[in-house]
Amino acid sequence: LKVALHRSCFNMDRNWWRLSKAELRDLLAKYERSVDDDARGLLLPSERERQLLGEPVISRRRDAVRRAREANRAFVDSLMRDIPDLYMPESSGPRKVAEIRCLGDSCGALPTSSYGSISSLMLHLLRDWSSSCNVVDSTYLPAITLLSELLPDGGQVLVPGAGLGRLALEIAGKGFQVEANDASRLFVTAADFLLNRPPSGKTVFPIAHLFSENWSIAEQYLEIQVPEPAPTSLLRH
């Protein structure tokens, strides 16, 4: 499996497809500021809300916000630790699942407002690398079944906009040669981490930043373990 990134319009260092620690730290700060602003109503209820809800409910709200913040920060911190320091030798170790390479000069990277935010990363972790979402069974596997019928002898497959690499890895696990392209430097940085040096059972709260599309606090603060399943388990040995 090869993961190829459309080239960025600027060159930071020899691993410029990868975000720097400073860039990732900035994205985390923006994410946390946004969540804090939206959570203000939960953290600082009015007197009327206190009377209606009671302190136990308000306390559970605060605990949920705090736990989600700490867990999501810990995940991003683990990703940050995986990024080599600028001007230092590559130290991330071998790439056992996905080779990372760059494409030509004419391709640009997506801005951070489009699949370049921590909130978008969290949603894709839920979709692709957790057992709490059925997208793999409902969408990916039927598509792979059809692909196998069209190409019974295998072959080469291009997966554009591959995100965190789950679909590409599922296809590779069926014996196809796969190249997965993505133009988000954040997603390729995270995919390299998840596929090649996956953390062990990291907890994240992937929809903690969504304050208007949930039926309850429990739904908003859904807790998942990533990555599930282990990426290497999807490949033929």
Short mmCIF file of N, CA and C in Angstrom, two decimals, residues 76-192:
data_model
loop_
_atom_site.label_atom_id
_atom_site.label_comp_id
_atom_site.label_asym_id
_atom_site.label_seq_id
_atom_site.Cartn_x
_atom_site.Cartn_y
_atom_site.Cartn_z
N VAL A 76 -3.84 13.72 20.32
CA VAL A 76 -3.08 14.62 19.45
C VAL A 76 -1.64 14.74 19.95
N ASP A 77 -1.44 14.72 21.25
CA ASP A 77 -0.08 14.76 21.80
C ASP A 77 0.72 13.54 21.36
N SER A 78 0.07 12.37 21.32
CA SER A 78 0.78 11.16 20.88
C SER A 78 1.14 11.26 19.41
N LEU A 79 0.27 11.86 18.61
CA LEU A 79 0.58 12.11 17.20
C LEU A 79 1.72 13.10 17.08
N MET A 80 1.72 14.12 17.93
CA MET A 80 2.76 15.13 17.90
C MET A 80 4.13 14.53 18.26
N ARG A 81 4.13 13.63 19.24
CA ARG A 81 5.40 12.99 19.63
C ARG A 81 5.95 12.12 18.52
N ASP A 82 5.09 11.65 17.64
CA ASP A 82 5.52 10.80 16.54
C ASP A 82 6.18 11.59 15.42
N ILE A 83 5.97 12.90 15.40
CA ILE A 83 6.52 13.76 14.35
C ILE A 83 7.97 14.09 14.68
N PRO A 84 8.90 13.84 13.76
CA PRO A 84 10.31 14.18 14.03
C PRO A 84 10.47 15.70 14.16
N ASP A 85 11.42 16.11 14.97
CA ASP A 85 11.75 17.52 15.07
C ASP A 85 12.33 18.01 13.75
N LEU A 86 12.06 19.26 13.43
CA LEU A 86 12.63 19.84 12.22
C LEU A 86 14.16 19.77 12.27
N TYR A 87 14.74 19.50 11.12
CA TYR A 87 16.20 19.47 10.94
C TYR A 87 16.86 18.31 11.68
N MET A 88 16.05 17.38 12.19
CA MET A 88 16.61 16.20 12.84
C MET A 88 16.40 15.00 11.93
N PRO A 89 17.24 13.97 12.06
CA PRO A 89 17.07 12.78 11.22
C PRO A 89 15.72 12.13 11.45
N GLU A 90 15.22 11.45 10.41
CA GLU A 90 13.98 10.71 10.52
C GLU A 90 14.09 9.70 11.66
N SER A 91 13.10 9.72 12.58
CA SER A 91 13.20 8.86 13.75
C SER A 91 11.92 8.09 14.03
N SER A 92 10.99 8.08 13.06
CA SER A 92 9.69 7.47 13.31
C SER A 92 9.69 5.96 13.13
N GLY A 93 10.78 5.40 12.64
CA GLY A 93 10.84 3.96 12.49
C GLY A 93 10.34 3.51 11.13
N PRO A 94 10.41 2.21 10.86
CA PRO A 94 10.03 1.69 9.55
C PRO A 94 8.53 1.80 9.30
N ARG A 95 8.17 1.86 8.03
CA ARG A 95 6.76 1.91 7.64
C ARG A 95 6.36 0.51 7.19
N LYS A 96 5.67 -0.21 8.07
CA LYS A 96 5.35 -1.61 7.83
C LYS A 96 4.11 -1.80 6.97
N VAL A 97 3.23 -0.81 6.93
CA VAL A 97 1.96 -0.96 6.23
C VAL A 97 1.87 -0.06 5.01
N ALA A 98 2.17 1.22 5.17
CA ALA A 98 1.98 2.18 4.08
C ALA A 98 3.25 2.96 3.81
N GLU A 99 3.69 2.91 2.57
CA GLU A 99 4.80 3.76 2.14
C GLU A 99 4.25 5.15 1.86
N ILE A 100 4.96 6.17 2.30
CA ILE A 100 4.52 7.55 2.07
C ILE A 100 5.46 8.18 1.06
N ARG A 101 4.91 8.75 0.01
CA ARG A 101 5.74 9.46 -0.96
C ARG A 101 4.97 10.66 -1.49
N CYS A 102 5.66 11.52 -2.23
CA CYS A 102 5.08 12.77 -2.69
C CYS A 102 4.91 12.75 -4.21
N LEU A 103 3.90 13.47 -4.67
CA LEU A 103 3.67 13.60 -6.10
C LEU A 103 4.32 14.87 -6.63
N GLY A 104 3.94 15.29 -7.82
CA GLY A 104 4.64 16.37 -8.51
C GLY A 104 4.40 17.75 -7.97
N ASP A 105 5.13 18.72 -8.55
CA ASP A 105 5.08 20.10 -8.09
C ASP A 105 3.76 20.79 -8.40
N SER A 106 3.00 20.28 -9.35
CA SER A 106 1.81 21.00 -9.82
C SER A 106 0.60 20.81 -8.92
N CYS A 107 0.67 19.92 -7.94
CA CYS A 107 -0.47 19.62 -7.08
C CYS A 107 -0.36 20.40 -5.77
N GLY A 108 -1.48 20.90 -5.30
CA GLY A 108 -1.49 21.67 -4.07
C GLY A 108 -2.12 20.91 -2.92
N ALA A 109 -1.89 21.38 -1.71
CA ALA A 109 -2.48 20.77 -0.52
C ALA A 109 -3.77 21.50 -0.15
N LEU A 110 -4.65 20.79 0.54
CA LEU A 110 -5.89 21.40 0.99
C LEU A 110 -5.63 22.36 2.14
N PRO A 111 -6.40 23.45 2.24
CA PRO A 111 -6.25 24.35 3.39
C PRO A 111 -6.77 23.69 4.65
N THR A 112 -6.38 24.24 5.80
CA THR A 112 -6.78 23.64 7.07
C THR A 112 -8.27 23.72 7.32
N SER A 113 -8.97 24.58 6.56
CA SER A 113 -10.42 24.67 6.72
C SER A 113 -11.14 23.52 6.03
N SER A 114 -10.44 22.75 5.21
CA SER A 114 -11.03 21.65 4.47
C SER A 114 -10.25 20.38 4.75
N TYR A 115 -10.79 19.52 5.60
CA TYR A 115 -10.12 18.28 5.98
C TYR A 115 -8.72 18.55 6.52
N GLY A 116 -8.58 19.66 7.24
CA GLY A 116 -7.30 19.96 7.83
C GLY A 116 -7.45 20.41 9.27
N SER A 117 -8.60 20.13 9.87
CA SER A 117 -8.86 20.54 11.25
C SER A 117 -8.91 19.31 12.16
N ILE A 118 -8.70 19.53 13.44
CA ILE A 118 -8.77 18.42 14.40
C ILE A 118 -10.19 17.86 14.46
N SER A 119 -11.19 18.70 14.31
CA SER A 119 -12.57 18.20 14.34
C SER A 119 -12.83 17.24 13.18
N SER A 120 -12.32 17.56 11.98
CA SER A 120 -12.50 16.64 10.85
C SER A 120 -11.72 15.36 11.07
N LEU A 121 -10.55 15.46 11.68
CA LEU A 121 -9.77 14.26 12.00
C LEU A 121 -10.53 13.36 12.96
N MET A 122 -11.15 13.95 13.98
CA MET A 122 -11.89 13.17 14.96
C MET A 122 -13.06 12.43 14.31
N LEU A 123 -13.78 13.10 13.42
CA LEU A 123 -14.91 12.46 12.75
C LEU A 123 -14.45 11.30 11.87
N HIS A 124 -13.30 11.44 11.24
CA HIS A 124 -12.80 10.35 10.40
C HIS A 124 -12.25 9.20 11.24
N LEU A 125 -11.74 9.49 12.42
CA LEU A 125 -11.36 8.40 13.32
C LEU A 125 -12.59 7.57 13.69
N LEU A 126 -13.70 8.24 13.95
CA LEU A 126 -14.95 7.54 14.26
C LEU A 126 -15.40 6.70 13.08
N ARG A 127 -15.34 7.27 11.90
CA ARG A 127 -15.84 6.57 10.71
C ARG A 127 -14.97 5.38 10.32
N ASP A 128 -13.66 5.58 10.33
CA ASP A 128 -12.75 4.59 9.74
C ASP A 128 -12.06 3.67 10.74
N TRP A 129 -11.83 4.13 11.95
CA TRP A 129 -10.98 3.35 12.85
C TRP A 129 -11.60 3.13 14.22
N SER A 130 -12.92 2.93 14.25
CA SER A 130 -13.57 2.56 15.50
C SER A 130 -14.63 1.51 15.20
N SER A 131 -15.03 0.80 16.24
CA SER A 131 -16.07 -0.22 16.10
C SER A 131 -17.46 0.37 16.32
N SER A 132 -17.55 1.69 16.48
CA SER A 132 -18.84 2.33 16.78
C SER A 132 -19.53 2.88 15.54
N CYS A 133 -18.95 2.66 14.37
CA CYS A 133 -19.54 3.17 13.13
C CYS A 133 -19.62 2.02 12.13
N ASN A 134 -20.71 1.97 11.36
CA ASN A 134 -20.92 0.84 10.44
C ASN A 134 -20.58 1.17 9.00
N VAL A 135 -19.83 2.24 8.76
CA VAL A 135 -19.52 2.63 7.38
C VAL A 135 -18.73 1.54 6.66
N VAL A 136 -17.82 0.89 7.35
CA VAL A 136 -17.02 -0.16 6.70
C VAL A 136 -17.93 -1.27 6.19
N ASP A 137 -18.83 -1.76 7.04
CA ASP A 137 -19.71 -2.85 6.64
C ASP A 137 -20.75 -2.41 5.62
N SER A 138 -21.28 -1.20 5.78
CA SER A 138 -22.38 -0.76 4.92
C SER A 138 -21.93 -0.20 3.58
N THR A 139 -20.70 0.31 3.52
CA THR A 139 -20.25 1.01 2.31
C THR A 139 -18.97 0.43 1.73
N TYR A 140 -17.93 0.31 2.54
CA TYR A 140 -16.64 -0.13 2.02
C TYR A 140 -16.67 -1.57 1.52
N LEU A 141 -17.16 -2.49 2.35
CA LEU A 141 -17.09 -3.90 1.98
C LEU A 141 -17.94 -4.24 0.76
N PRO A 142 -19.17 -3.68 0.61
CA PRO A 142 -19.90 -3.92 -0.64
C PRO A 142 -19.16 -3.40 -1.87
N ALA A 143 -18.50 -2.25 -1.73
CA ALA A 143 -17.74 -1.71 -2.86
C ALA A 143 -16.56 -2.62 -3.20
N ILE A 144 -15.92 -3.18 -2.18
CA ILE A 144 -14.79 -4.08 -2.42
C ILE A 144 -15.26 -5.38 -3.05
N THR A 145 -16.43 -5.86 -2.65
CA THR A 145 -17.00 -7.06 -3.27
C THR A 145 -17.23 -6.83 -4.76
N LEU A 146 -17.79 -5.68 -5.10
CA LEU A 146 -18.01 -5.35 -6.51
C LEU A 146 -16.69 -5.22 -7.25
N LEU A 147 -15.70 -4.61 -6.62
CA LEU A 147 -14.38 -4.46 -7.23
C LEU A 147 -13.77 -5.83 -7.52
N SER A 148 -13.92 -6.76 -6.59
CA SER A 148 -13.37 -8.11 -6.77
C SER A 148 -14.07 -8.84 -7.92
N GLU A 149 -15.36 -8.55 -8.11
CA GLU A 149 -16.08 -9.16 -9.23
C GLU A 149 -15.61 -8.58 -10.56
N LEU A 150 -15.31 -7.29 -10.57
CA LEU A 150 -14.85 -6.65 -11.80
C LEU A 150 -13.41 -7.01 -12.13
N LEU A 151 -12.61 -7.23 -11.09
CA LEU A 151 -11.18 -7.55 -11.27
C LEU A 151 -10.87 -8.84 -10.51
N PRO A 152 -11.36 -9.97 -10.99
CA PRO A 152 -11.18 -11.22 -10.24
C PRO A 152 -9.73 -11.65 -10.10
N ASP A 153 -8.87 -11.18 -11.00
CA ASP A 153 -7.45 -11.54 -10.94
C ASP A 153 -6.62 -10.50 -10.20
N GLY A 154 -7.28 -9.57 -9.53
CA GLY A 154 -6.54 -8.52 -8.84
C GLY A 154 -6.12 -7.43 -9.79
N GLY A 155 -5.20 -6.59 -9.35
CA GLY A 155 -4.72 -5.51 -10.19
C GLY A 155 -4.36 -4.30 -9.37
N GLN A 156 -4.17 -3.18 -10.05
CA GLN A 156 -3.79 -1.94 -9.40
C GLN A 156 -5.01 -1.07 -9.20
N VAL A 157 -5.12 -0.47 -8.01
CA VAL A 157 -6.28 0.34 -7.66
C VAL A 157 -5.81 1.68 -7.10
N LEU A 158 -6.42 2.75 -7.59
CA LEU A 158 -6.17 4.08 -7.06
C LEU A 158 -7.34 4.48 -6.17
N VAL A 159 -7.03 4.93 -4.95
CA VAL A 159 -8.07 5.41 -4.02
C VAL A 159 -7.82 6.91 -3.80
N PRO A 160 -8.53 7.77 -4.52
CA PRO A 160 -8.35 9.21 -4.32
C PRO A 160 -9.07 9.69 -3.07
N GLY A 161 -8.52 10.72 -2.45
CA GLY A 161 -9.15 11.24 -1.23
C GLY A 161 -9.25 10.18 -0.16
N ALA A 162 -8.14 9.49 0.11
CA ALA A 162 -8.17 8.29 0.95
C ALA A 162 -8.28 8.57 2.44
N GLY A 163 -8.12 9.83 2.84
CA GLY A 163 -8.27 10.15 4.25
C GLY A 163 -7.29 9.41 5.14
N LEU A 164 -7.82 8.66 6.11
CA LEU A 164 -6.98 7.93 7.07
C LEU A 164 -6.66 6.52 6.61
N GLY A 165 -7.01 6.18 5.38
CA GLY A 165 -6.49 4.97 4.76
C GLY A 165 -7.26 3.68 4.99
N ARG A 166 -8.41 3.72 5.65
CA ARG A 166 -9.10 2.45 5.95
C ARG A 166 -9.58 1.74 4.69
N LEU A 167 -10.24 2.46 3.78
CA LEU A 167 -10.72 1.82 2.56
C LEU A 167 -9.55 1.27 1.75
N ALA A 168 -8.49 2.06 1.61
CA ALA A 168 -7.33 1.61 0.85
C ALA A 168 -6.73 0.35 1.46
N LEU A 169 -6.68 0.31 2.78
CA LEU A 169 -6.10 -0.86 3.45
C LEU A 169 -6.99 -2.09 3.30
N GLU A 170 -8.30 -1.88 3.35
CA GLU A 170 -9.23 -3.00 3.13
C GLU A 170 -9.04 -3.58 1.73
N ILE A 171 -8.87 -2.71 0.74
CA ILE A 171 -8.67 -3.17 -0.64
C ILE A 171 -7.34 -3.91 -0.76
N ALA A 172 -6.30 -3.34 -0.15
CA ALA A 172 -4.99 -3.99 -0.19
C ALA A 172 -5.05 -5.37 0.46
N GLY A 173 -5.87 -5.49 1.50
CA GLY A 173 -6.00 -6.76 2.19
C GLY A 173 -6.62 -7.85 1.34
N LYS A 174 -7.28 -7.45 0.24
CA LYS A 174 -7.86 -8.42 -0.68
C LYS A 174 -6.90 -8.80 -1.79
N GLY A 175 -5.67 -8.32 -1.71
CA GLY A 175 -4.66 -8.72 -2.67
C GLY A 175 -4.40 -7.74 -3.79
N PHE A 176 -5.06 -6.59 -3.77
CA PHE A 176 -4.83 -5.59 -4.81
C PHE A 176 -3.60 -4.75 -4.48
N GLN A 177 -2.98 -4.20 -5.52
CA GLN A 177 -1.93 -3.21 -5.34
C GLN A 177 -2.62 -1.84 -5.27
N VAL A 178 -2.42 -1.15 -4.18
CA VAL A 178 -3.21 0.06 -3.93
C VAL A 178 -2.31 1.28 -3.77
N GLU A 179 -2.70 2.35 -4.44
CA GLU A 179 -2.10 3.66 -4.18
C GLU A 179 -3.21 4.57 -3.69
N ALA A 180 -3.00 5.17 -2.54
CA ALA A 180 -4.02 6.01 -1.91
C ALA A 180 -3.53 7.45 -1.89
N ASN A 181 -4.26 8.34 -2.54
CA ASN A 181 -3.87 9.74 -2.61
C ASN A 181 -4.70 10.58 -1.66
N ASP A 182 -4.07 11.58 -1.06
CA ASP A 182 -4.82 12.56 -0.28
C ASP A 182 -4.06 13.87 -0.28
N ALA A 183 -4.81 14.97 -0.27
CA ALA A 183 -4.20 16.29 -0.33
C ALA A 183 -4.21 17.01 1.01
N SER A 184 -4.65 16.34 2.07
CA SER A 184 -4.63 16.94 3.40
C SER A 184 -3.37 16.51 4.14
N ARG A 185 -2.52 17.45 4.46
CA ARG A 185 -1.29 17.12 5.17
C ARG A 185 -1.58 16.57 6.56
N LEU A 186 -2.63 17.07 7.20
CA LEU A 186 -3.00 16.54 8.51
C LEU A 186 -3.40 15.07 8.40
N PHE A 187 -4.21 14.74 7.40
CA PHE A 187 -4.70 13.37 7.28
C PHE A 187 -3.57 12.42 6.90
N VAL A 188 -2.65 12.85 6.04
CA VAL A 188 -1.53 11.97 5.70
C VAL A 188 -0.60 11.80 6.90
N THR A 189 -0.40 12.86 7.67
CA THR A 189 0.40 12.75 8.89
C THR A 189 -0.23 11.75 9.85
N ALA A 190 -1.55 11.85 10.03
CA ALA A 190 -2.25 10.94 10.93
C ALA A 190 -2.30 9.53 10.37
N ALA A 191 -2.48 9.39 9.05
CA ALA A 191 -2.52 8.06 8.44
C ALA A 191 -1.19 7.34 8.60
N ASP A 192 -0.09 8.06 8.41
CA ASP A 192 1.24 7.47 8.60
C ASP A 192 1.38 6.94 10.02
#
